[in-house]
Coordinates of C-alpha atoms and ligand atoms in Angstrom, one line a residue:
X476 CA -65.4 -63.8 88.6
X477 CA -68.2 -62.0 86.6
X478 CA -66.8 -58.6 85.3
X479 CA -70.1 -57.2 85.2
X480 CA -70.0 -57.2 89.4
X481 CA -66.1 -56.4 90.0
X482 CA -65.0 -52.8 90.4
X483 CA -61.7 -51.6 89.8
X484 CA -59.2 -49.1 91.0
X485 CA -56.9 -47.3 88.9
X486 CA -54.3 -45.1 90.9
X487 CA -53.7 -42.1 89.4
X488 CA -55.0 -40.4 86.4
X489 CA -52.0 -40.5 83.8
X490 CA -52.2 -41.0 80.3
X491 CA -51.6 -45.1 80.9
X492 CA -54.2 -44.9 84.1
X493 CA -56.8 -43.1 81.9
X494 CA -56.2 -45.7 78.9
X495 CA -56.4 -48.8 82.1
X496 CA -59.5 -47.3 83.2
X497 CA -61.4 -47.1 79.9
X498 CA -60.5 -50.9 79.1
X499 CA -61.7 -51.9 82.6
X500 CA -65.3 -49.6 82.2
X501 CA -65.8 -50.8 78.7
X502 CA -65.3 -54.8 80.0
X503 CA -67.9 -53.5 82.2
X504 CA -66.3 -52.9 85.8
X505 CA -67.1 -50.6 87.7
X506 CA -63.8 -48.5 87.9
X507 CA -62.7 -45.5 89.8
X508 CA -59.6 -43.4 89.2
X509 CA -57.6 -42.1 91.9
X510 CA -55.7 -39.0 91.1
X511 CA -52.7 -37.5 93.7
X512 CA -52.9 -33.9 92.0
X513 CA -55.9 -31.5 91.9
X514 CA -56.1 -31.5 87.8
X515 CA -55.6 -34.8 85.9
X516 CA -53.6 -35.7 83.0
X517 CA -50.5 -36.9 85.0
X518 CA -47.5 -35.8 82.0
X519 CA -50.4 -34.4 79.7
X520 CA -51.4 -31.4 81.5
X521 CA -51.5 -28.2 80.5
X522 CA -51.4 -24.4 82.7
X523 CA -51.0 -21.1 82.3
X524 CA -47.3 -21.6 84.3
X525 CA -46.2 -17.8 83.3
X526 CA -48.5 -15.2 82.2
X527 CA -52.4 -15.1 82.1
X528 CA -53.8 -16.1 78.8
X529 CA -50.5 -18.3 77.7
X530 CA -50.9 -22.0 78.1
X531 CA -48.0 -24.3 78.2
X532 CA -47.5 -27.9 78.2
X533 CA -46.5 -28.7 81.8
X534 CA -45.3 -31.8 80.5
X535 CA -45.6 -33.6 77.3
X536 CA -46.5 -31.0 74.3
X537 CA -45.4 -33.1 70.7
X538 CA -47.4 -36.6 70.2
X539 CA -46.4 -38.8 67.3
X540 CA -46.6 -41.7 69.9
X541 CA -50.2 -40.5 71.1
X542 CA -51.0 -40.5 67.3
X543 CA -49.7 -43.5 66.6
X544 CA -51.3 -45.6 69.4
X545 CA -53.8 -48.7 68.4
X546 CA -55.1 -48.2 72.1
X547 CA -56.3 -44.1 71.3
X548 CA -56.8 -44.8 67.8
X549 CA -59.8 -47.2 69.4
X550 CA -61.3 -44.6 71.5
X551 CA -63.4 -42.0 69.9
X552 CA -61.4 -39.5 71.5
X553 CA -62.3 -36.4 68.5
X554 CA -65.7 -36.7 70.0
X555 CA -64.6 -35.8 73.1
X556 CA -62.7 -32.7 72.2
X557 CA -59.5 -33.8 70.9
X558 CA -58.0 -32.5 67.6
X559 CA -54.3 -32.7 66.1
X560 CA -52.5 -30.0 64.6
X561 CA -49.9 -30.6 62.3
X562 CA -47.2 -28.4 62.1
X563 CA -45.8 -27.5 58.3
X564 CA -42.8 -29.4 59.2
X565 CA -42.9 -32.0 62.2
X566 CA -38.6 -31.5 62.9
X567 CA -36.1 -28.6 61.9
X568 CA -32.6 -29.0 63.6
X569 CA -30.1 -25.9 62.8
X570 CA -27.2 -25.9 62.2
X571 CA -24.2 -23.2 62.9
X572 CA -23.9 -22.4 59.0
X573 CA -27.7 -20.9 59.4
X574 CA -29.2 -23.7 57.1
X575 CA -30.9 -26.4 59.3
X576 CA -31.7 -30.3 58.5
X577 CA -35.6 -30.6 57.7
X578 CA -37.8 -34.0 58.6
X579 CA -40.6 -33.6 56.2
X580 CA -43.7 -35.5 56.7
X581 CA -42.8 -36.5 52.9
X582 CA -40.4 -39.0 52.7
X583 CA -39.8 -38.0 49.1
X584 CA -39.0 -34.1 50.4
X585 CA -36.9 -35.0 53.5
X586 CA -34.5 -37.6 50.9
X587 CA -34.1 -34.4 48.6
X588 CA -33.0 -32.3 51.3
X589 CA -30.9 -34.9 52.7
X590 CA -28.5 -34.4 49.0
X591 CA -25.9 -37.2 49.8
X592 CA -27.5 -38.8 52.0
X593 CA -31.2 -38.9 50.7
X594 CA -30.8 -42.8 49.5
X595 CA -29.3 -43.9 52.5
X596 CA -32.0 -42.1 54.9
X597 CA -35.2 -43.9 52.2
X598 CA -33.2 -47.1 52.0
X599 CA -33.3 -47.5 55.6
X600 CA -36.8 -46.1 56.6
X601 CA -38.8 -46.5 54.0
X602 CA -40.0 -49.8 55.3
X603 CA -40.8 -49.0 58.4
X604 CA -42.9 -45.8 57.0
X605 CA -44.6 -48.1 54.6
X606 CA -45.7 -50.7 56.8
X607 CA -45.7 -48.7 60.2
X608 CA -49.6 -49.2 60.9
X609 CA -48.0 -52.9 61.2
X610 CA -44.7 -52.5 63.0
X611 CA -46.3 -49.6 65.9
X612 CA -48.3 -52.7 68.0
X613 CA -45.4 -55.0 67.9
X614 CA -42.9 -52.0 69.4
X615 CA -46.0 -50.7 71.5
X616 CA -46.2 -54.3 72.8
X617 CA -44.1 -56.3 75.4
X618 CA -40.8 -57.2 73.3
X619 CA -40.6 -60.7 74.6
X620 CA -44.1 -61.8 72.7
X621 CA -44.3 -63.7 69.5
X622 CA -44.6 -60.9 67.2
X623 CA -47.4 -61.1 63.9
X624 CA -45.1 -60.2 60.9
X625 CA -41.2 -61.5 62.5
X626 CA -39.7 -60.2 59.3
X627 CA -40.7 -57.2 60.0
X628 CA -39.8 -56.8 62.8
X629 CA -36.5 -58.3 62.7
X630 CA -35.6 -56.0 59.5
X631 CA -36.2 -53.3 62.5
X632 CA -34.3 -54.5 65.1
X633 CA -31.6 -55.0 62.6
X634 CA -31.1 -51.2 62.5
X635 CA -32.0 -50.7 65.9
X636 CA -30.3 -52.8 68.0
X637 CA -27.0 -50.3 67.4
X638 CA -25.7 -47.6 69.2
X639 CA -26.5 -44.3 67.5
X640 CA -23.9 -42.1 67.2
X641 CA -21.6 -44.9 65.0
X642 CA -24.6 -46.0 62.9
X643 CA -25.1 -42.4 61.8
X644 CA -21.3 -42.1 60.8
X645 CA -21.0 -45.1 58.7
X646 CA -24.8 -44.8 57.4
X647 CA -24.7 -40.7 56.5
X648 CA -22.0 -38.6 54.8
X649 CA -23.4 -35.5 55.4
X650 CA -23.4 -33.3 59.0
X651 CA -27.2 -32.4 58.4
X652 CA -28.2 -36.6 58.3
X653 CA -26.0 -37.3 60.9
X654 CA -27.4 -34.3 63.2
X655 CA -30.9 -35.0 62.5
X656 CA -30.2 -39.0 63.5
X657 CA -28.7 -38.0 66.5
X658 CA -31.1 -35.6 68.0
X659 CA -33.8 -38.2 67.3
X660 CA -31.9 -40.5 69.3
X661 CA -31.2 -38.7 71.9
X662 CA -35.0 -38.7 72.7
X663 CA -34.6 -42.0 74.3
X664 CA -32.9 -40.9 77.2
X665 CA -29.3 -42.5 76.6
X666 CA -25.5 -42.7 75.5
X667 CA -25.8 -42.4 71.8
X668 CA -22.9 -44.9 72.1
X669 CA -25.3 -47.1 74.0
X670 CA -26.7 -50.5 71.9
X671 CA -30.7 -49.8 71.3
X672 CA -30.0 -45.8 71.4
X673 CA -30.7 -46.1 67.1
X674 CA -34.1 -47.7 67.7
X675 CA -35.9 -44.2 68.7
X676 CA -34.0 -42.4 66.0
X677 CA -35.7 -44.8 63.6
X678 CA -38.9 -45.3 65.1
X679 CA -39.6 -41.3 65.7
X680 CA -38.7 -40.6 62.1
X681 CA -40.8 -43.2 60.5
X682 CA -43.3 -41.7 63.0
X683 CA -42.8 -38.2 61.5
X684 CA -43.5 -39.6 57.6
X685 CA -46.0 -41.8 59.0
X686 CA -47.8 -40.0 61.1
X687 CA -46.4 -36.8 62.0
X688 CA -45.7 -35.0 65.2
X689 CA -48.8 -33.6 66.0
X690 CA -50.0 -31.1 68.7
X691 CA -53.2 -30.8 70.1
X692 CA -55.3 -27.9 69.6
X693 CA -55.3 -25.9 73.3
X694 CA -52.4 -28.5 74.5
X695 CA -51.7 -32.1 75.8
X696 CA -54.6 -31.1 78.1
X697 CA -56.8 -32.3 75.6
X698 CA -55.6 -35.4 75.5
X699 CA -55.9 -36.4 79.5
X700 CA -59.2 -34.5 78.8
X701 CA -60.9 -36.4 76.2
X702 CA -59.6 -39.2 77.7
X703 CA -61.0 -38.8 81.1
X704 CA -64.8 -37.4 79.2
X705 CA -64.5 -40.7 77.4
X706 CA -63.9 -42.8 80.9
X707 CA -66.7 -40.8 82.7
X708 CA -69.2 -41.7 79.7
X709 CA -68.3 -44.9 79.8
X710 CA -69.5 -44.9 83.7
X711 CA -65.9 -44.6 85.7
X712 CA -65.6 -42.1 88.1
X713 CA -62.4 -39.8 88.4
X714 CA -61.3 -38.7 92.0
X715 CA -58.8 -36.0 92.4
X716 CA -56.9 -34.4 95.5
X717 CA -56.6 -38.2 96.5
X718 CA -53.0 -39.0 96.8
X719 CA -52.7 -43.2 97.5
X720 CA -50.5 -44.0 100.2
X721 CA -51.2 -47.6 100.4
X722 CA -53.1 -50.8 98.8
X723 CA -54.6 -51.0 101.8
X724 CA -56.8 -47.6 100.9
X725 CA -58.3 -49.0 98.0
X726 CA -60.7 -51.8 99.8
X727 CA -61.6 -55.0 98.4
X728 CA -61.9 -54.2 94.4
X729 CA -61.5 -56.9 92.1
X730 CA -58.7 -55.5 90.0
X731 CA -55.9 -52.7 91.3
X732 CA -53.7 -51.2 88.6
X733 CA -51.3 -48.8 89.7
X734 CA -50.1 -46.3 87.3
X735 CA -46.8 -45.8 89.2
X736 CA -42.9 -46.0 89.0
X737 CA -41.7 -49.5 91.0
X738 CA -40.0 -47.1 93.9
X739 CA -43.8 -46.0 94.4
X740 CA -45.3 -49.3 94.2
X741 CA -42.9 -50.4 97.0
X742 CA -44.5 -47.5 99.3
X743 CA -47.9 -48.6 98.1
X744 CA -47.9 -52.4 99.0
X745 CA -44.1 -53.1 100.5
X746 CA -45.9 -54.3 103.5
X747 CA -48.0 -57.0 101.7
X748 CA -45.0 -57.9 98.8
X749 CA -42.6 -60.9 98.8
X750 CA -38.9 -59.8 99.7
X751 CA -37.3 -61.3 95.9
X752 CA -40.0 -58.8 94.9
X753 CA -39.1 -56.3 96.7
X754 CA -35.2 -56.5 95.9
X755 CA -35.8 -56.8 91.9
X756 CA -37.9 -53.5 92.0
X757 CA -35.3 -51.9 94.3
X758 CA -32.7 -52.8 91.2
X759 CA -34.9 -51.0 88.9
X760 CA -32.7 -48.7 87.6
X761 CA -34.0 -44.7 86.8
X762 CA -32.5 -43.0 84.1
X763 CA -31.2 -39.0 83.9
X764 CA -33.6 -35.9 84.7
X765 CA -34.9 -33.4 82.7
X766 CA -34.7 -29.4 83.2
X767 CA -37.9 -28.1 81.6
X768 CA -38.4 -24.4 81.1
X769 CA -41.2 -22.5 78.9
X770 CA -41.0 -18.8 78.0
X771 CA -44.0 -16.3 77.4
X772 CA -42.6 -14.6 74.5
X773 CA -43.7 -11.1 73.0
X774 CA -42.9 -12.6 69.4
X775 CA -41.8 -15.7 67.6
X776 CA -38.2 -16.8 68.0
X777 CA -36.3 -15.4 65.1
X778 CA -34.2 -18.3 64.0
X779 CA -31.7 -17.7 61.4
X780 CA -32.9 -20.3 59.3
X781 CA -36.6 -19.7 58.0
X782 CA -37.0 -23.3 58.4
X783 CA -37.2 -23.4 61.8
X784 CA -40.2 -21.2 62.0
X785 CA -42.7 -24.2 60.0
X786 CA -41.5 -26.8 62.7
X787 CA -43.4 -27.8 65.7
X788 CA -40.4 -28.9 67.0
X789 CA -36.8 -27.8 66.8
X790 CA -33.7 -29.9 67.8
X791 CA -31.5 -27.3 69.3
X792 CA -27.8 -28.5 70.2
X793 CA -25.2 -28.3 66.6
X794 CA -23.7 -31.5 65.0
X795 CA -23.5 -35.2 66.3
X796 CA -20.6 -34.7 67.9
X797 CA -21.9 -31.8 70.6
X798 CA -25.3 -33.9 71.0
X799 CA -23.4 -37.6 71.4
X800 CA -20.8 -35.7 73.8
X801 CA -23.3 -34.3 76.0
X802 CA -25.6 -37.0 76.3
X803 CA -22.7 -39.3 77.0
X804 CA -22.0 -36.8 79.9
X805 CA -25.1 -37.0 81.7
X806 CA -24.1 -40.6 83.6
X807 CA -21.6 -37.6 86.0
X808 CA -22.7 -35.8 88.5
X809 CA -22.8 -32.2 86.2
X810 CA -24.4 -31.8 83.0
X811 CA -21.9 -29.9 80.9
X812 CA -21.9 -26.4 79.0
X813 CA -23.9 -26.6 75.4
X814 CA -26.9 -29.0 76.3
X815 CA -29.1 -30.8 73.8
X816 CA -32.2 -29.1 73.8
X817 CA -35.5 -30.5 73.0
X818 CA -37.8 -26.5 71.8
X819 CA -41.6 -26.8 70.4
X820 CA -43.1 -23.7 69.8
X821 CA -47.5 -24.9 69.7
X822 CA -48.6 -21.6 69.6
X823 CA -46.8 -20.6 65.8
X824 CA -49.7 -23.2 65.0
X825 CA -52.3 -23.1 67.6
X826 CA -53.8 -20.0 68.3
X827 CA -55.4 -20.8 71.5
X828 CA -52.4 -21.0 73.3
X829 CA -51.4 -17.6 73.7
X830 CA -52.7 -14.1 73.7
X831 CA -53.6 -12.3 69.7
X832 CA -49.6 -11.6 68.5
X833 CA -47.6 -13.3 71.2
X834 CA -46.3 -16.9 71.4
X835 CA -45.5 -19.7 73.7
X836 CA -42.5 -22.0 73.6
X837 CA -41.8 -25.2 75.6
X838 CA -38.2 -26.6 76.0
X839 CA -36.3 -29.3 77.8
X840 CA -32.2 -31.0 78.2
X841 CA -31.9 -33.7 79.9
X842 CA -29.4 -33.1 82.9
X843 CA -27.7 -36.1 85.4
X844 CA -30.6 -37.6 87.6
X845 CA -31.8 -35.7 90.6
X846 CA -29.4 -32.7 89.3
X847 CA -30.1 -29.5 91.3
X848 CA -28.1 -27.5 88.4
X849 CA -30.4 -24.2 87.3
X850 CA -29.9 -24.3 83.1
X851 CA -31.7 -21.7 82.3
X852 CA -28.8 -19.5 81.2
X853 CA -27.4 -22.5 79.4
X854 CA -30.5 -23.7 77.5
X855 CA -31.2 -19.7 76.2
X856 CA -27.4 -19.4 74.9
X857 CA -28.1 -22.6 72.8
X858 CA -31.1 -21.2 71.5
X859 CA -29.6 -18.0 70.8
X860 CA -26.4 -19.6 69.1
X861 CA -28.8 -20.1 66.0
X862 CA -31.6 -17.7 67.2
X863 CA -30.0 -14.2 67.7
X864 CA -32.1 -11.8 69.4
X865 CA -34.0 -14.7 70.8
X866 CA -33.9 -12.8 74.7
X867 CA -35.1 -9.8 73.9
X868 CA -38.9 -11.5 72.8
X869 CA -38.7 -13.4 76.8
X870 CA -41.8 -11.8 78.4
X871 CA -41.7 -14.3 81.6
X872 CA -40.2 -17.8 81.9
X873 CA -40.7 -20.5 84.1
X874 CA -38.3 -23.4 85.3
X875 CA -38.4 -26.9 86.9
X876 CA -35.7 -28.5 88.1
X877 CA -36.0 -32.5 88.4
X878 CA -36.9 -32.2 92.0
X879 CA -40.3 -29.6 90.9
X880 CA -40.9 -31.9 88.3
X881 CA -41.5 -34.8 90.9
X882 CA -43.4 -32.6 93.2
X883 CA -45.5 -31.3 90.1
X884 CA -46.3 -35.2 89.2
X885 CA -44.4 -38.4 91.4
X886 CA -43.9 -40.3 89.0
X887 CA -41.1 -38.4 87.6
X888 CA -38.5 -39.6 90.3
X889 CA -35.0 -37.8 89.6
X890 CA -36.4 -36.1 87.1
X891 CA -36.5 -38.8 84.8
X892 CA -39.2 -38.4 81.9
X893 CA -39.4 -42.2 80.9
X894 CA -40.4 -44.4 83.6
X895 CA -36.9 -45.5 84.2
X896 CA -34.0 -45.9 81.9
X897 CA -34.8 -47.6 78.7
X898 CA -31.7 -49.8 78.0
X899 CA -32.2 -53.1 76.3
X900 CA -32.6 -54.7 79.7
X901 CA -35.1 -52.3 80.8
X902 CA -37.0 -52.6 77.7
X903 CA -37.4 -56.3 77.7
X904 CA -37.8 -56.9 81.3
X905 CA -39.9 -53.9 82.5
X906 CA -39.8 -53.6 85.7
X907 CA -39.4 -57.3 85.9
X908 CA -40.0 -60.2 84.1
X909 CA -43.4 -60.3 85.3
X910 CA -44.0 -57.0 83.0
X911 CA -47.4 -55.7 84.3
X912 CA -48.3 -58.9 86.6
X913 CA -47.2 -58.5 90.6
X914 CA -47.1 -61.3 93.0
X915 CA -50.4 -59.7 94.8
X916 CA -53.6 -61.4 93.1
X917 CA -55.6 -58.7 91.4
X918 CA -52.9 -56.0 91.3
X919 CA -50.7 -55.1 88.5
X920 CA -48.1 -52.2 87.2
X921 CA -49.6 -50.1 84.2
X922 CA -47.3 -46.7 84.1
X923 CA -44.6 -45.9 81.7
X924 CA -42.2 -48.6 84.0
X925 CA -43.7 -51.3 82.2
X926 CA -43.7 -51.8 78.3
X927 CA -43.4 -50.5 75.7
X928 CA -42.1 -47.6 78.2
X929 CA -42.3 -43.6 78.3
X930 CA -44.3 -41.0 75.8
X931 CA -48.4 -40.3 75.6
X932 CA -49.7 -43.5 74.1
X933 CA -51.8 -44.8 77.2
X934 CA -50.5 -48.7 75.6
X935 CA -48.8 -49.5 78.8
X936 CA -52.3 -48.9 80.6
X937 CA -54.0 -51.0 77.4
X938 CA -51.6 -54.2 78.3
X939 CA -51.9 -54.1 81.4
X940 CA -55.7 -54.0 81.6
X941 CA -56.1 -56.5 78.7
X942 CA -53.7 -58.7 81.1
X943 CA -55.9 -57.9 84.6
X944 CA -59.1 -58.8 82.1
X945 CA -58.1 -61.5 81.1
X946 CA -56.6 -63.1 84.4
X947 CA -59.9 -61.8 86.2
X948 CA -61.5 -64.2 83.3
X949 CA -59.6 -67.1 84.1
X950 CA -60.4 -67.1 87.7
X951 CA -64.5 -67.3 86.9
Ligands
FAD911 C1 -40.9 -32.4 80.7 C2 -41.6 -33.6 80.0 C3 -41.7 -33.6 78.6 C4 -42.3 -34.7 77.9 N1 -42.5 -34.6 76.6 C5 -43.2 -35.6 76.0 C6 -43.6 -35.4 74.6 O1 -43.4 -34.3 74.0 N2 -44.3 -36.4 74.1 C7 -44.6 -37.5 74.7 O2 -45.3 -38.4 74.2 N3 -44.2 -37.7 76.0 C8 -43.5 -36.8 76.7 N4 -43.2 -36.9 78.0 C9 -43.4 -38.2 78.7 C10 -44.9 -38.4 79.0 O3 -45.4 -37.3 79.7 C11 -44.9 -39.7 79.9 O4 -44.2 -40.8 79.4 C12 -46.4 -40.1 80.2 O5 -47.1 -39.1 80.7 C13 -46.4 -41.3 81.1 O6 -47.7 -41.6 81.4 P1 -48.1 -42.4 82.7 O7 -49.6 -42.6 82.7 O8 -47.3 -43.6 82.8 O9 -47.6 -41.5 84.0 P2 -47.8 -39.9 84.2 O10 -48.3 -39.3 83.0 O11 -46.5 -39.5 84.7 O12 -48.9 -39.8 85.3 C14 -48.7 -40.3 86.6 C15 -49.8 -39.7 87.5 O13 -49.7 -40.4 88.8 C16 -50.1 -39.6 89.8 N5 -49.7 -40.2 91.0 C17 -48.5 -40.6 91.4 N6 -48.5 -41.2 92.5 C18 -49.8 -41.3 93.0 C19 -50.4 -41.8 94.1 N7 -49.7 -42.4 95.1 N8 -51.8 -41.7 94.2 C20 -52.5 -41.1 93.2 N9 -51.9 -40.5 92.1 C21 -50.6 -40.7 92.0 C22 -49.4 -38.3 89.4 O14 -49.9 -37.2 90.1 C23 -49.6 -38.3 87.9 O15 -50.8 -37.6 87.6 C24 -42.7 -35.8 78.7 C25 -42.5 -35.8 80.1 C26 -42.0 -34.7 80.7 C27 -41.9 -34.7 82.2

């Protein structure tokens, strides 16, 4: 089939159905966007949820993975409004003692303020920093393809294959190493005594030297935004209020990619999909929930250590131990007392996000999936166990419970931030070993259930669009 006479539909308007969309228009389809919620921007949307005149990041707020993405990085996305801030420090993680553990975008800085532990932290990373332009498309990639540099990427999956929480303890000496490691980890959503749970400690630090964790000026908004200008100049056409309830919706277009979790997909096209099919995406496993609150705050949170107050983000939850033990907890039916809590404060570095004097912050722990527990009392003790004082700045907060999450955006089913858990399995076969392909000619997966999984990088809606393109191709 010619490209220059197929259209395309692209349901929903996430950061992966945006990135879809613009590889479609640019091959030269004519591509719409179908978008369930009045505003786009799926996880990168961003709304005054508390106060007039503060904007917070409904979603996604700190984007190392959005910086680090060959698929944006090939957009001309500044041109279209987008601009990164970068924080003084990209990490701070305090500690009960009032000092806290720094990442540095230096690697040199971050090894000196590691003491002890310094040559063990550059020995491991500094490879992956040096070469990460290289390493990010093999990781942002399906895991099963023949990567470019193997040694590379073997050297990485060396470190990464292991479970966190031992590989800190035999690596690092020091509590402030091991707690840094482990609130990394913890960012990928599983048992830091689970095998692969090391791989995003390593890959979102070399990130941080690399790249940094950057915010966008006026909030992830900007990056659905620009996005979205982009698609539109490139001809596509973006339609909102239009929630998909089937394939059968969406006519006769050439290509359909479907920027949705598999439990969705089997709503969307059950009717039309082979039963095997059907069973394998009703074994796709979802992972824990998140409780998200942000705070309108009348001044900046007074941590005790300085630190804390150059970083755009802050890993709130003590040593190794208290993170591993609470994220090994959240398989039960309860999350337990001291979460892990995940606190970026944008407007200590972004003016626009909050009225002349007053601030913003944006915080997250991840909680058993579909848990109805409030932890709003429970995420504000952590913060005040190395922030004293921290309450009295609270002008207005707002919560979500993994159950508002979903209704806010459906792809967050349980609550859970990723896509579906990312356990070795999941990461290889994701949703199924057909990756992005379905058993329906013309119609493929794009979201963050296929690879390389969850975060703002838009590279599971590049694959899958290079794979439609190029099947499309093959039938002409
Ligand atoms: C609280 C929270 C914090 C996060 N923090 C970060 C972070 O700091 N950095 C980072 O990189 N990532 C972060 N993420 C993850 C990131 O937001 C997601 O991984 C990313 O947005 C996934 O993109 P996507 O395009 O696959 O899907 P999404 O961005 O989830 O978009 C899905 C879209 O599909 C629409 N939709 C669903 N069903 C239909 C339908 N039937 N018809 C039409 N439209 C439909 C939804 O309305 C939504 O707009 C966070 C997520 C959450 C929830």
């Amino acid at each position: 089939m010619d490209s220059s006479t197929a259209n395309a539909c692209v349901v929903s308007s996430g950061p992966n159905g945006l990135t879809a969309a613009i590889v479609l228009a640019k091959a030269g389809l004519r591509t719409t966007v179908f978008e369930a919620q009045p505003t786009i921007g799926g996880g990168a949307r961003s709304a005054e949820l508390t106060l007039p005149g503060f904007v917070h990041d409904v979603c996604s707020a700190v984007h190392p993975w959005a910086a680090s993405s060959p698929a944006f990085a090939g957009f001309p996305l500044a041109q279209y409004g987008l601009e990164w801030i970068q924080p003084p420090l990209p990490l701070a993680h305090p500690l009960d003692d009032g000092s806290a553990a720094i990442m540095a975008m230096s690697l040199d800085e971050t090894c000196a303020r590691l003491g002890a532990d310094g040559a063990a932290y550059r020995r491991s990373i500094a490879p992956m920093v040096r070469r990460w332009r290289e390493l990010v498309p093999m990781i942002q990639a399906p895991l099963l393809r023949m990567p470019v540099h193997p040694w590379l990427l073997a050297r990485f999956g060396a470190l990464a294959f292991w479970p966190a929480a031992p590989l800190a303890r035999r690596l690092f000496s020091t509590e402030a190493a091991r707690a840094l490691f482990a609130g990394n980890a913890a960012h990928s959503v599983l048992p830091l005594d689970a095998f692969g749970s090391a791989a995003f400690a390593w890959v979102l630090a070399a990130a941080g030297h690399a790249v940094g964790w950057p915010i966008p000026r006026g909030g992830s908004q900007a990056i659905a935004n620009a996005l979205a200008s982009y698609f539109e100049s490139l001809g596509g056409r973006i339609v909102a209020n239009s929630p998909i309830r089937s394939l059968d919706e969406l006519g006769d277009a050439s290509l359909v990619l479907c920027d949705v979790t598999p439990r969705q997909f089997l709503a969307l096209a059950g009717n039309r999909l082979p039963d095997r099919f059907c069973h394998k995406l009703e074994g796709y496993r979802y992972g824990p929930g998140v409780f998200k609150i942000d705070w309108a705050l009348s001044a900046p949170i007074p941590w005790k250590s300085a630190e804390c107050a150059r970083a755009g983000t802050v890993h709130v939850g003590g040593s190794l131990d208290e993170i591993a033990a609470y994220e090994n907890a959240l398989a039960g039916t309860a999350p337990s007392e001291r979460p892990f809590v995940l606190v970026a404060q944008p407007s200590l570095f972004d003016s626009s996000r909050a009225p002349s004097g007053q601030h913003t912050a944006w915080a997250y722990c991840h909680v058993p999936h579909a848990s109805t527990a409030d932890m709003t009392e429970r995420i504000e003790s952590q913060v005040e166990r190395f922030a004293p004082g921290f309450r009295a700045h609270v002008l207005a907060r707002h919560t979500m419970t993994p159950a508002e999450l979903e209704r806010h955006n459906a792809n967050l089913v349980g609550g859970d931030i990723t896509g579906g858990a990312q356990d070795l399995r999941q990461l290889v076969l994701r949703p199924t070993r057909l990756l992005y392909r379905t058993p329906l000619d013309g119609v493929y997966l794009c979201s963050s259930s296929t690879p390389p999984g969850g975060a703002v990088h838009g590279m599971c809606g590049f694959h899958a669009a290079q794979t439609a393109l190029r099947d499309l191709r093959g039938k002409a």
